[in-house]
XYZ file of C-alpha atoms in Angstrom:
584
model
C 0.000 0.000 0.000
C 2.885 2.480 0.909
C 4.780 1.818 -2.529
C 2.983 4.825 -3.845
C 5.058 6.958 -1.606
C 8.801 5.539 -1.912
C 8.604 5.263 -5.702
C 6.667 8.789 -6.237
C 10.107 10.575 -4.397
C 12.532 8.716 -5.936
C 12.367 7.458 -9.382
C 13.002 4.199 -10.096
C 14.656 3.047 -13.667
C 12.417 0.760 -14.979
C 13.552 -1.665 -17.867
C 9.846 -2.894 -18.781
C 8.683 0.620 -19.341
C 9.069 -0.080 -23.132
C 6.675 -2.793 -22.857
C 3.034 -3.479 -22.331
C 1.505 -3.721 -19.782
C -1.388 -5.372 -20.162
C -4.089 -8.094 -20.485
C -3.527 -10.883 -23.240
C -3.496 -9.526 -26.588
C -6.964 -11.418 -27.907
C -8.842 -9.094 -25.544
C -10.360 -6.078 -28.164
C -10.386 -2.524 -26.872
C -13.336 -0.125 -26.951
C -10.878 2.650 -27.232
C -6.736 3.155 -27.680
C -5.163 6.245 -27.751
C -1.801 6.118 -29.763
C 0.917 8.314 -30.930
C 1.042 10.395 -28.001
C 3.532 11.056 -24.542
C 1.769 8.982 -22.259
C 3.007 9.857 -18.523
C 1.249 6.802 -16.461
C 2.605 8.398 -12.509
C 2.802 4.528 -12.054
C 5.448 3.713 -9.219
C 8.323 4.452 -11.534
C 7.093 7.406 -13.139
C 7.127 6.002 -16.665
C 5.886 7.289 -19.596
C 4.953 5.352 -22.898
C 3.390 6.199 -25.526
C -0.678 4.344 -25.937
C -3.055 3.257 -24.229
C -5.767 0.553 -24.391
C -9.752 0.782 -23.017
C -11.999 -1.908 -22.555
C -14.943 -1.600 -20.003
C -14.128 1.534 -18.493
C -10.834 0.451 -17.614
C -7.468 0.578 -18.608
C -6.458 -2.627 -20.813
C -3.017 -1.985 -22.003
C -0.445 0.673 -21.122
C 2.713 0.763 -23.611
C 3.945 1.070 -26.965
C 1.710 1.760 -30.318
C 2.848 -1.736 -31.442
C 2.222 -3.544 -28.340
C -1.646 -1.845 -27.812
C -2.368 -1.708 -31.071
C -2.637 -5.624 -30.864
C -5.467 -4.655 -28.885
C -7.054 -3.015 -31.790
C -10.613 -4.548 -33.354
C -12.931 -3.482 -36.570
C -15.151 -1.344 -33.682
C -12.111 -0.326 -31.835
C -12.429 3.557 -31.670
C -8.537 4.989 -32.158
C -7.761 7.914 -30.763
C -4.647 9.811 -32.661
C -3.011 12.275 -29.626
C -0.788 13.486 -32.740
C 1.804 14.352 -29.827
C -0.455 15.250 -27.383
C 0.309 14.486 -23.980
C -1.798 12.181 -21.710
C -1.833 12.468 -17.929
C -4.446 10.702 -15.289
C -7.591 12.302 -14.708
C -6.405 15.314 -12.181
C -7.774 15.589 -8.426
C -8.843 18.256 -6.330
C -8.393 17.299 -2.449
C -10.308 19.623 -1.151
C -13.439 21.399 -3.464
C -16.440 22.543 -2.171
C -18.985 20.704 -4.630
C -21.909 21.728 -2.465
C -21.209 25.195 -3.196
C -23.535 26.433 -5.798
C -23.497 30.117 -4.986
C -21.241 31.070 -7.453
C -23.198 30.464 -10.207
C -26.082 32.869 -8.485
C -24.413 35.907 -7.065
C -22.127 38.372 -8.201
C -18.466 37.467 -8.983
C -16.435 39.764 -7.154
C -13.183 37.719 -7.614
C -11.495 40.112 -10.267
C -12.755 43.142 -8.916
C -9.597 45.340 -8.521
C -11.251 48.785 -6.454
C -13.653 49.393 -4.051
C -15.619 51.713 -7.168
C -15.981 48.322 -9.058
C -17.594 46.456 -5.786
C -19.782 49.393 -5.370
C -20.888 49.220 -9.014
C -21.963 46.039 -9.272
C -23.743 46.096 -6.433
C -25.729 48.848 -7.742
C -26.242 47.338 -11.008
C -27.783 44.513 -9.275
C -29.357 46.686 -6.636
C -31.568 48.565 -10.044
C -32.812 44.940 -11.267
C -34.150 43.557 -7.540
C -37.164 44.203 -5.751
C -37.097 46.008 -2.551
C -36.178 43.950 0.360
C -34.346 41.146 -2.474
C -31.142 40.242 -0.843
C -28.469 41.232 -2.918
C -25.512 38.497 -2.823
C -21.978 38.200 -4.475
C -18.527 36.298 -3.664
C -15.390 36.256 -4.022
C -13.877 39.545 -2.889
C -10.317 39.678 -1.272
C -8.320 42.782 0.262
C -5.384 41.495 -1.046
C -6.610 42.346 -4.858
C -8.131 45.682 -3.744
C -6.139 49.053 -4.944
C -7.407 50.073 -1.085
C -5.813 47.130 0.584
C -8.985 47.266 2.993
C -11.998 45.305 3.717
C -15.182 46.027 1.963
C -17.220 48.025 4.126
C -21.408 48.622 4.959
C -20.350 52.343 4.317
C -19.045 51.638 0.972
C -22.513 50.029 -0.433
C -25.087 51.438 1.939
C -26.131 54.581 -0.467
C -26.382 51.946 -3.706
C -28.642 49.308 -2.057
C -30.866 51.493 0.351
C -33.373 49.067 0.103
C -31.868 45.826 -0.081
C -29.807 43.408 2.103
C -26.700 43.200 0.809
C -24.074 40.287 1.971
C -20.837 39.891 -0.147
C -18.491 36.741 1.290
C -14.866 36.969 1.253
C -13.024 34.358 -1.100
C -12.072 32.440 2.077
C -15.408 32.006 3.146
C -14.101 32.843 6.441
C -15.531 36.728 6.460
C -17.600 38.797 5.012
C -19.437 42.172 4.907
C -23.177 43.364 4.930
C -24.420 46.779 4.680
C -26.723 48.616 7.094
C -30.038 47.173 6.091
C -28.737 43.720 6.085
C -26.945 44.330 9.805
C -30.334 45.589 10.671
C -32.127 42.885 10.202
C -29.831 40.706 11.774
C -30.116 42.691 14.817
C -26.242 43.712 15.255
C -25.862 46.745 16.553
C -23.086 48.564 18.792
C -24.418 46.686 21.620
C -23.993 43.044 19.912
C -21.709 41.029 21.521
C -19.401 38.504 19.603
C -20.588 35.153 19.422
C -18.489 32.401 20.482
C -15.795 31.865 17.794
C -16.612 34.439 15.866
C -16.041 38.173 15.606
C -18.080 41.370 14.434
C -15.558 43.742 13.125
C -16.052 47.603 14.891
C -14.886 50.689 14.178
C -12.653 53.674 16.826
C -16.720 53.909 18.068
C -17.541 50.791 18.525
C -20.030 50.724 15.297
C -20.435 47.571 13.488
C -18.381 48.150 10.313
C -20.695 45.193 8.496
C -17.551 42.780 8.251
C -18.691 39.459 10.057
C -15.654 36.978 10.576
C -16.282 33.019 10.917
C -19.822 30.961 10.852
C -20.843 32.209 14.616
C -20.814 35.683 13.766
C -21.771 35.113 10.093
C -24.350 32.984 11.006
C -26.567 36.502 12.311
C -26.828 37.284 8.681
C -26.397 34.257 6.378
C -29.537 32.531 8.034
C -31.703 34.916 7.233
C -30.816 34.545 3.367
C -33.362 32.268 1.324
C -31.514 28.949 0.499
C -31.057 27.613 -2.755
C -33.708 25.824 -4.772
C -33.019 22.124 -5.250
C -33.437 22.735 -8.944
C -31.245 25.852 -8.958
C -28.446 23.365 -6.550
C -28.656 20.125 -9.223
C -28.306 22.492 -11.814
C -24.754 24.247 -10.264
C -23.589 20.642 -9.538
C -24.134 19.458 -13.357
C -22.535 22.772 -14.185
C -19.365 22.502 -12.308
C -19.282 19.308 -13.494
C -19.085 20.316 -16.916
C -15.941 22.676 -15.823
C -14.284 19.794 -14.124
C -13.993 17.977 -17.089
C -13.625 20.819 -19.200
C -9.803 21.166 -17.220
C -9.058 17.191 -17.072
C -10.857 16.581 -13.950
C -11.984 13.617 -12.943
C -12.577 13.588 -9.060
C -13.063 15.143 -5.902
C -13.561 15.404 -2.022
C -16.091 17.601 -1.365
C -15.516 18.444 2.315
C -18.585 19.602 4.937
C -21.571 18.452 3.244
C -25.234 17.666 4.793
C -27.712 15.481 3.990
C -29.599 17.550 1.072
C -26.372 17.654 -0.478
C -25.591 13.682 0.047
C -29.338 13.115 -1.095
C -29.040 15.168 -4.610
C -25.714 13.655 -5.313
C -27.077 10.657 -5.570
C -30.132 11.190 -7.512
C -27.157 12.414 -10.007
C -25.081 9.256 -9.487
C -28.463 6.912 -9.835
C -29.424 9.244 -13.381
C -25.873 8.149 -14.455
C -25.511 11.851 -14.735
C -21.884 11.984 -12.279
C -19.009 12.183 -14.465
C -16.321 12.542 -11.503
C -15.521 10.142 -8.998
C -17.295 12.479 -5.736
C -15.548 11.256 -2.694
C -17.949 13.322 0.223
C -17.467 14.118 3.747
C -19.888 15.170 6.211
C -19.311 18.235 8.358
C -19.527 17.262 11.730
C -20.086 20.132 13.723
C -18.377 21.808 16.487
C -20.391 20.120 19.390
C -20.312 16.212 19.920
C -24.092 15.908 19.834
C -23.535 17.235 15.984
C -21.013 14.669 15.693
C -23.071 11.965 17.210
C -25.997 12.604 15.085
C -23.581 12.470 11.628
C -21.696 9.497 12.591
C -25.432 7.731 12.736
C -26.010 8.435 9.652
C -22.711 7.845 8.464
C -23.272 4.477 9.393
C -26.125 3.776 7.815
C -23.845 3.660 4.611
C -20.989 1.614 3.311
C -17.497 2.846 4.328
C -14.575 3.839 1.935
C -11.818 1.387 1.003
C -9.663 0.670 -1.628
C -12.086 -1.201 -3.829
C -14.626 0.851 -4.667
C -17.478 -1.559 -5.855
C -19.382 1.876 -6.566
C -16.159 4.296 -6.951
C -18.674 7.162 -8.309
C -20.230 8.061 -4.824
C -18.486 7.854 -1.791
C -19.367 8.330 1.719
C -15.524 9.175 3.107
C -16.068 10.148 6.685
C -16.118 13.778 8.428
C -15.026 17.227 8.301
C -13.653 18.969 11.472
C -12.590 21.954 12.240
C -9.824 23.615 14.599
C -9.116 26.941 14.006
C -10.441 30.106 11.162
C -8.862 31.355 8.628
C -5.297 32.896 7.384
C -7.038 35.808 5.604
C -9.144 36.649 8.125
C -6.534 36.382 11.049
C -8.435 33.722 13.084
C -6.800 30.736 12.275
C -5.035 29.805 15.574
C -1.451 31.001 16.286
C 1.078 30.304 18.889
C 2.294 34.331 18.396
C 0.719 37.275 17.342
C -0.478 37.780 13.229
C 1.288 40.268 11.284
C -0.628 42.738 9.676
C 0.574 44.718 6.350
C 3.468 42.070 6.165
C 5.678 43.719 8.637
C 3.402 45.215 11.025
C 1.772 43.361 14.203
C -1.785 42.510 14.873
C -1.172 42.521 18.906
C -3.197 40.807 20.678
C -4.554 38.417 18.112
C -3.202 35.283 17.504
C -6.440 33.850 16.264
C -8.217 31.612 17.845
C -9.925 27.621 18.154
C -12.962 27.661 16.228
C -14.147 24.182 17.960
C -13.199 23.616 22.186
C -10.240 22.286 21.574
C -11.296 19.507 24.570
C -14.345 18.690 22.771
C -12.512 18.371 19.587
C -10.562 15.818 20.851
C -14.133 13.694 22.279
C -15.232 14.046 18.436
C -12.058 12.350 17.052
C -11.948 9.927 19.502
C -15.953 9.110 18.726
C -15.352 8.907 14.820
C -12.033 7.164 15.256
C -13.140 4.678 17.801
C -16.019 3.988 14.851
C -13.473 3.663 12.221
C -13.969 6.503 10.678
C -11.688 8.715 8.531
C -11.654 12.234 9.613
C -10.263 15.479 7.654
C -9.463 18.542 9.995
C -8.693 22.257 8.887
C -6.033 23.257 10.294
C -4.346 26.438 9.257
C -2.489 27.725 12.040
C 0.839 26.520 13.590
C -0.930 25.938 16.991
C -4.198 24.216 15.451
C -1.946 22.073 13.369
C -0.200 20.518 16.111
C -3.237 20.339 18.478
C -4.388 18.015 15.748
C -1.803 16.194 15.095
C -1.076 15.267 18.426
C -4.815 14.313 18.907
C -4.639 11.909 15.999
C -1.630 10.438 17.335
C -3.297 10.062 20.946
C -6.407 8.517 19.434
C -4.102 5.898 17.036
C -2.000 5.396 20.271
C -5.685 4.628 22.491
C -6.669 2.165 19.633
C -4.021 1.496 16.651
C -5.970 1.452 13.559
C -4.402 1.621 10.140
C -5.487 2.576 7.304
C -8.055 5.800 8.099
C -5.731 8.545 6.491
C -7.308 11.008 8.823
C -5.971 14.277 7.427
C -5.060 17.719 8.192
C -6.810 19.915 5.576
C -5.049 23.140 4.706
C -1.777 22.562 7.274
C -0.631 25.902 6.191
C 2.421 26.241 8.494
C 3.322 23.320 10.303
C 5.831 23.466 12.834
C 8.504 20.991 13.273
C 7.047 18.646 15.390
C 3.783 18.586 13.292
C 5.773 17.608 10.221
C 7.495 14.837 12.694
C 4.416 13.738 13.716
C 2.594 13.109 10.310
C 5.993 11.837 8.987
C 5.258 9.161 11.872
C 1.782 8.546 11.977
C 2.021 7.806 8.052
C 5.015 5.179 8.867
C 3.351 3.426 11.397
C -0.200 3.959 10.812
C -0.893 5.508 7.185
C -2.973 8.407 8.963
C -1.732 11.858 9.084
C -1.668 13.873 5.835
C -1.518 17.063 4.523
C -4.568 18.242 2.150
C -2.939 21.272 0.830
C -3.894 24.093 -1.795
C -1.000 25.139 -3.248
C -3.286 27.724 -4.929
C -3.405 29.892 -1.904
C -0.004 31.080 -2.559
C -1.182 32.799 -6.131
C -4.530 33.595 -5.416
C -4.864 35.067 -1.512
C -1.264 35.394 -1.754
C -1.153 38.816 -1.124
C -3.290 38.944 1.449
C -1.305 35.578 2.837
C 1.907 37.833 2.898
C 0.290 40.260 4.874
C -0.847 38.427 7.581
C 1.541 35.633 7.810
C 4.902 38.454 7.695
C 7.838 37.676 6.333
C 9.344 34.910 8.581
C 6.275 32.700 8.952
C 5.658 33.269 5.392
C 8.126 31.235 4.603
C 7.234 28.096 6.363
C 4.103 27.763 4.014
C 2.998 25.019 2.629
C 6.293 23.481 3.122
C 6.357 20.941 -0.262
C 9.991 20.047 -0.315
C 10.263 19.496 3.361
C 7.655 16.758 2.879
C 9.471 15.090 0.222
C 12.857 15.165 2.212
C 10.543 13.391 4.980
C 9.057 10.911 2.682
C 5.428 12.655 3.282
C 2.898 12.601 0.413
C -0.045 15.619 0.212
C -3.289 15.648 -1.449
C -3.385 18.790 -3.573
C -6.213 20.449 -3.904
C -8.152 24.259 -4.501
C -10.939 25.036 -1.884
C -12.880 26.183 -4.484
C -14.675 28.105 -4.287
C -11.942 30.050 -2.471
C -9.664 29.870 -5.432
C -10.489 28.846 -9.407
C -10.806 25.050 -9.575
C -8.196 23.951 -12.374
C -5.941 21.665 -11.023
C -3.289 23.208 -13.317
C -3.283 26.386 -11.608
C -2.299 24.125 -7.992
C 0.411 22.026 -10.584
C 1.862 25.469 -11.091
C 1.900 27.280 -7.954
C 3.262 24.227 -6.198
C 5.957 24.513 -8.489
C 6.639 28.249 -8.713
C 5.332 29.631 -5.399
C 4.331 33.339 -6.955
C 1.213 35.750 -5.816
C -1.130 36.965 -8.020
C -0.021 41.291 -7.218
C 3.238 40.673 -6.013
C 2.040 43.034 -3.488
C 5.401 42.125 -1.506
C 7.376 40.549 -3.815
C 6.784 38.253 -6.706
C 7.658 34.789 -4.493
C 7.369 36.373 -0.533
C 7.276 32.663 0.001
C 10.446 31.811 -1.180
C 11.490 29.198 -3.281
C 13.070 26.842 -0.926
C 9.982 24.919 -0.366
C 8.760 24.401 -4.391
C 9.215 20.957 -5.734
C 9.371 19.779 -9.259
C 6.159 18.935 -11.222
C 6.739 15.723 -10.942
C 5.881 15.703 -7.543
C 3.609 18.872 -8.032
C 1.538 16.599 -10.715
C 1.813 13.556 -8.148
C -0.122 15.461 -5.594
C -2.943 16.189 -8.242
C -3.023 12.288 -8.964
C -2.067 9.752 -7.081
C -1.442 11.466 -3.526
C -4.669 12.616 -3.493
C -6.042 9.724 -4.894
C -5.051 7.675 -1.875
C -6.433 10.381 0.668
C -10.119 9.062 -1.452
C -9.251 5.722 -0.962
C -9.359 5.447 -4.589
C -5.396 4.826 -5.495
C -5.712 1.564 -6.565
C -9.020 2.926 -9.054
C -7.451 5.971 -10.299
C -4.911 8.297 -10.281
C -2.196 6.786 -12.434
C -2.784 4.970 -15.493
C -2.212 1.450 -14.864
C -3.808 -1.871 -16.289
C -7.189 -2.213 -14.506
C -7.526 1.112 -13.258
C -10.361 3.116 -14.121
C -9.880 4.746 -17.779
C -10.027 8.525 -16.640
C -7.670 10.381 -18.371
C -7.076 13.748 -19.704
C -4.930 14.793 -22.945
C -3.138 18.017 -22.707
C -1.632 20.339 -25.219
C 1.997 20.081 -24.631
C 3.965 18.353 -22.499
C 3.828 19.054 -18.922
C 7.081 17.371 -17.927
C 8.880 19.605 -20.401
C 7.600 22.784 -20.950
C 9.024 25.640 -18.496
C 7.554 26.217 -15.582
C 5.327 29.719 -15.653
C 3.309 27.489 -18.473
C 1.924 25.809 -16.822
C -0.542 27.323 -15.507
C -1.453 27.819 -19.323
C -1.861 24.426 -20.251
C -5.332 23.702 -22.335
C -6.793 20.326 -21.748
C -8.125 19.099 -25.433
C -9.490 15.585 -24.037
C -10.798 14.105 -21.154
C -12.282 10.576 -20.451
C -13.942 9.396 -17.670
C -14.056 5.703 -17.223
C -13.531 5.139 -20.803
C -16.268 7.747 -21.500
C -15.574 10.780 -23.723
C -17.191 13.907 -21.170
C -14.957 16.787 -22.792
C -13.508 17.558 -26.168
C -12.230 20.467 -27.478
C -13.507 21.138 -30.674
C -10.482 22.386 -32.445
C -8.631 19.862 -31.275
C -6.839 17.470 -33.581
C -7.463 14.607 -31.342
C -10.078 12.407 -33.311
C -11.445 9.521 -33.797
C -9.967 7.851 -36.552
């Protein structure tokens, strides 16, 4: 189970990677792609140069000569003329249940406060009085102001509409008067538990509302979604996915509406990514206790998906806030404008961190896997440590209970996952690379210049032998795996606010490893390695064809890589129609 992990750090030279592999040559394939680069991300990294289909599932992985023996009168051919072929790519960490995106304005280009204001007041001129008015998206770190959004700022363009505009992070986010108003917050408001209500010199409400407690006044009085309007952002997204060789996800925090439409999809045959889902479990252990029941009214992950469509993978957690907002939960102070100090505030646990510990001790005693975010150096260890005192209680291998995010480990975290992994294949990063391009700026500026550049600390994990999930948090940054592929590699901000790379460049990795955490690693954190995530006889067939070579092609391009193909399961869900790759 753990060759995935020695053979993905160091590459193994591998005499047979000129041959087939594959199933005896009188079996006809559905489909074969030939004439293309063909990197498998099998345990030696090889790369051929065709590929065989039959059922869904890969039938032969080698030369042209060697597949093509595969090759029948209603064997479809695929020509890559070139092309390169990767495995499906993986997102770690993707909100699928988020369908407000496709409903409210997109604020996530916006460059000035004027623009905000804007399109708040076009909106503002087409709704009905009283209509909340909703967009997404927004982030200080892209505004010409470097400031948060304020009620002030939209108050005289929506005097007669709620207005509630989320952060990208999801972590914070701002309302104007009328909206405050009807939430009841007022000078006199105190801050909920875990949560915050920005004020001004006075004392005033400023309308920024920071974590779900103090959110919550506002975002509960919102109408929810349809379930025609959330079906119809799920088939969407969908469509995206495969539109940028995607082929799977774990959708963390979901509830049972969400579980229950997914697989209305899945039973319509309509799911054209593997959906690996976890179920948030609240920050109180009756929450817990009531998931986990459900949870076990359905069949558990493991490596052999009989349905590898629809999974129910366990729970999300959470520990601490967020790195944008300053809440996520520091042993010293945040930094504020990079090299300034945010006194006082060294965030803060978002669950008791007591009564976190009863909740992993309930779902691990129950055997089941459990994915925390952690973004803080003191979270992140307050987890770790838990998992290892749980695993010590009752040794259990095998339920890759992760820390999602792990922005800035400390030593002894990255000791601790390093042996938790060894001994008891639990422990592992889900990371978004992606933060580092698109909150970037805003990471800088909070995180200063020293912790800044113990971020997301890639090459220390493959100098430990520790494997991460990559992933996005969308819809906290755009979805395309390639973008994560990129950043991973390059480590650059979107502004360059304080530098091009305030990160550094000690902790990037090659893309091999980079395009191993989009695959494989994260594969294994769905339980799904030995279904997808390389290209390897009797894997799933889910595979996406690229327009130049990603193992060649310098690094800043990356991120400008145009998928022209993508399969899933042998299925054709995305082809670029100018793209040379035909059927023959």
């Amino acid at each position: 189970m753990r060759t995935f992990l020695c053979c993905a750090l160091v590459l193994i030279l591998c005499s047979a990677c000129s041959q087939a592999q594959e199933s005896p040559a009188s079996t006809p394939a559905d489909t074969i792609l030939i004439n293309g680069k063909v990197i498998t991300v099998d345990a030696s990294d090889s790369i051929t140069e065709a590929v065989a289909i039959r059922g869904g599932r890969i039938l032969a992985v080698g030369t042209k000569e060697a597949v093509m023996r595969h090759a029948a009168p209603s064997t479809r051919i695929l020509d890559l003329h070139g092309r390169t072929a990767t495995p499906g790519l993986i997102d770690a960490h993707l909100h699928f249940a988020d369908v407000g995106p496709f409903y409210s304005i997109d604020l996530s280009r916006v460059s000035n406060i004027a623009q905000v204001v804007q399109a708040v007041k076009e909106r503002a001129a087409k709704a009905k009085p009283g209509e909340w008015i909703e967009g997404h998206g927004w982030d200080e770190g892209k505004l010409s102001e470097h400031r948060y959004i304020l009620a002030a700022d939209l108050d005289q363009v929506a005097p007669q509409n709620p207005v509630w505009l989320i952060h990208t992070t999801g972590h914070y986010g701002v309302a104007n008067s009328v909206a405050l108003k009807l939430a009841h917050i007022s000078a006199e408001t105190k801050n909920p538990e875990a949560g915050t209500i920005d004020r001004d010199a006075k004392g005033q409400p400023t309308g920024v509302l920071k974590e779900d407690t103090a959110m919550r006044f506002v975002t509960e009085l919102i109408p929810p979604y349809s379930r025609e309007q959330m079906s119809e952002g799920y088939l969407k997204l969908m469509a995206e996915l495969n539109k940028e060789g995607m082929t799977a996800i774990k959708d963390p925090g979901i509830a049972g509406e969400n579980w229950d439409l997914y697989s209305e999809l899945r039973d319509q045959n309509k799911l054209t990514i593997h959906l690996f889902a976890l179920w948030y479990g609240g920050t109180k252990l009756d929450s817990t206790r009531q998931v986990l029941a459900r949870i076990l009214t359905l069949p558990k992950p493991r490596p052999a998906q009989a349905d590898d469509r629809l999974i129910s993978g366990g729970v999300k957690l959470f520990m601490d806030g967020s790195g944008g907002a300053r809440t996520a939960w520091l042993y010293d102070d945040w930094n504020k404008n990079s090299t300034g100090t945010d006194t006082g505030n060294h965030g803060f646990p978002t669950t008791d961190p007591e009564i976190y510990r009863q909740q992993v001790r309930l779902l691990h005693d129950a055997g089941i896997h459990v994915s925390t975010h952690a973004v803080g150096d003191h979270a992140i260890d307050w987890v770790v440590d838990t998992y290892a005192q749980a695993l010590k209680d009752k040794p259990t291998s095998g339920l890759r209970h992760g820390i999602i995010h792990a922005n800035i480990p400390s030593d002894h975290a990255i000791a601790t996952m390093a042996a938790l992994e060894k001994q008891f294949d639990a422990g592992y990063p889900e990371a978004q690379g992606e933060f580092m391009w698109w909150i970037g700026d805003t990471y800088a500026a909070n995180f200063g210049p020293v912790r800044s550049l113990r971020l997301m600390p890639f090459h220390t994990y493959v100098t430990r032998g520790i494997p991460w999930a990559g992933g996005s948090d969308y819809s906290v940054t755009p979805f395309p795996a390639r973008y994560g592929i990129w950043t991973t590699v390059v480590r650059k901000t979107l502004k360059g606010t304080y530098g091009a790379q305030p990160f550094g460049t000690a902790e990037s990795v090659d893309v091999h490893a980079a395009l191993r955490s989009y695959t494989i690693w994260a594969a294994h954190q769905l339980f799904l390695e030995d279904r997808i995530g390389s290209l390897e006889v009797g894997k799933d067939a889910d595979i996406a064809v690229w327009d130049r070579d990603i193992y060649s092609i310098p690094s800043d391009e990356l991120k400008d890589m145009k998928c022209e193909l993508t399969l899933f399961q042998g299925r054709t869900v995305y082809s670029d129609p100018a793209s040379l790759v035909k059927p023959e």
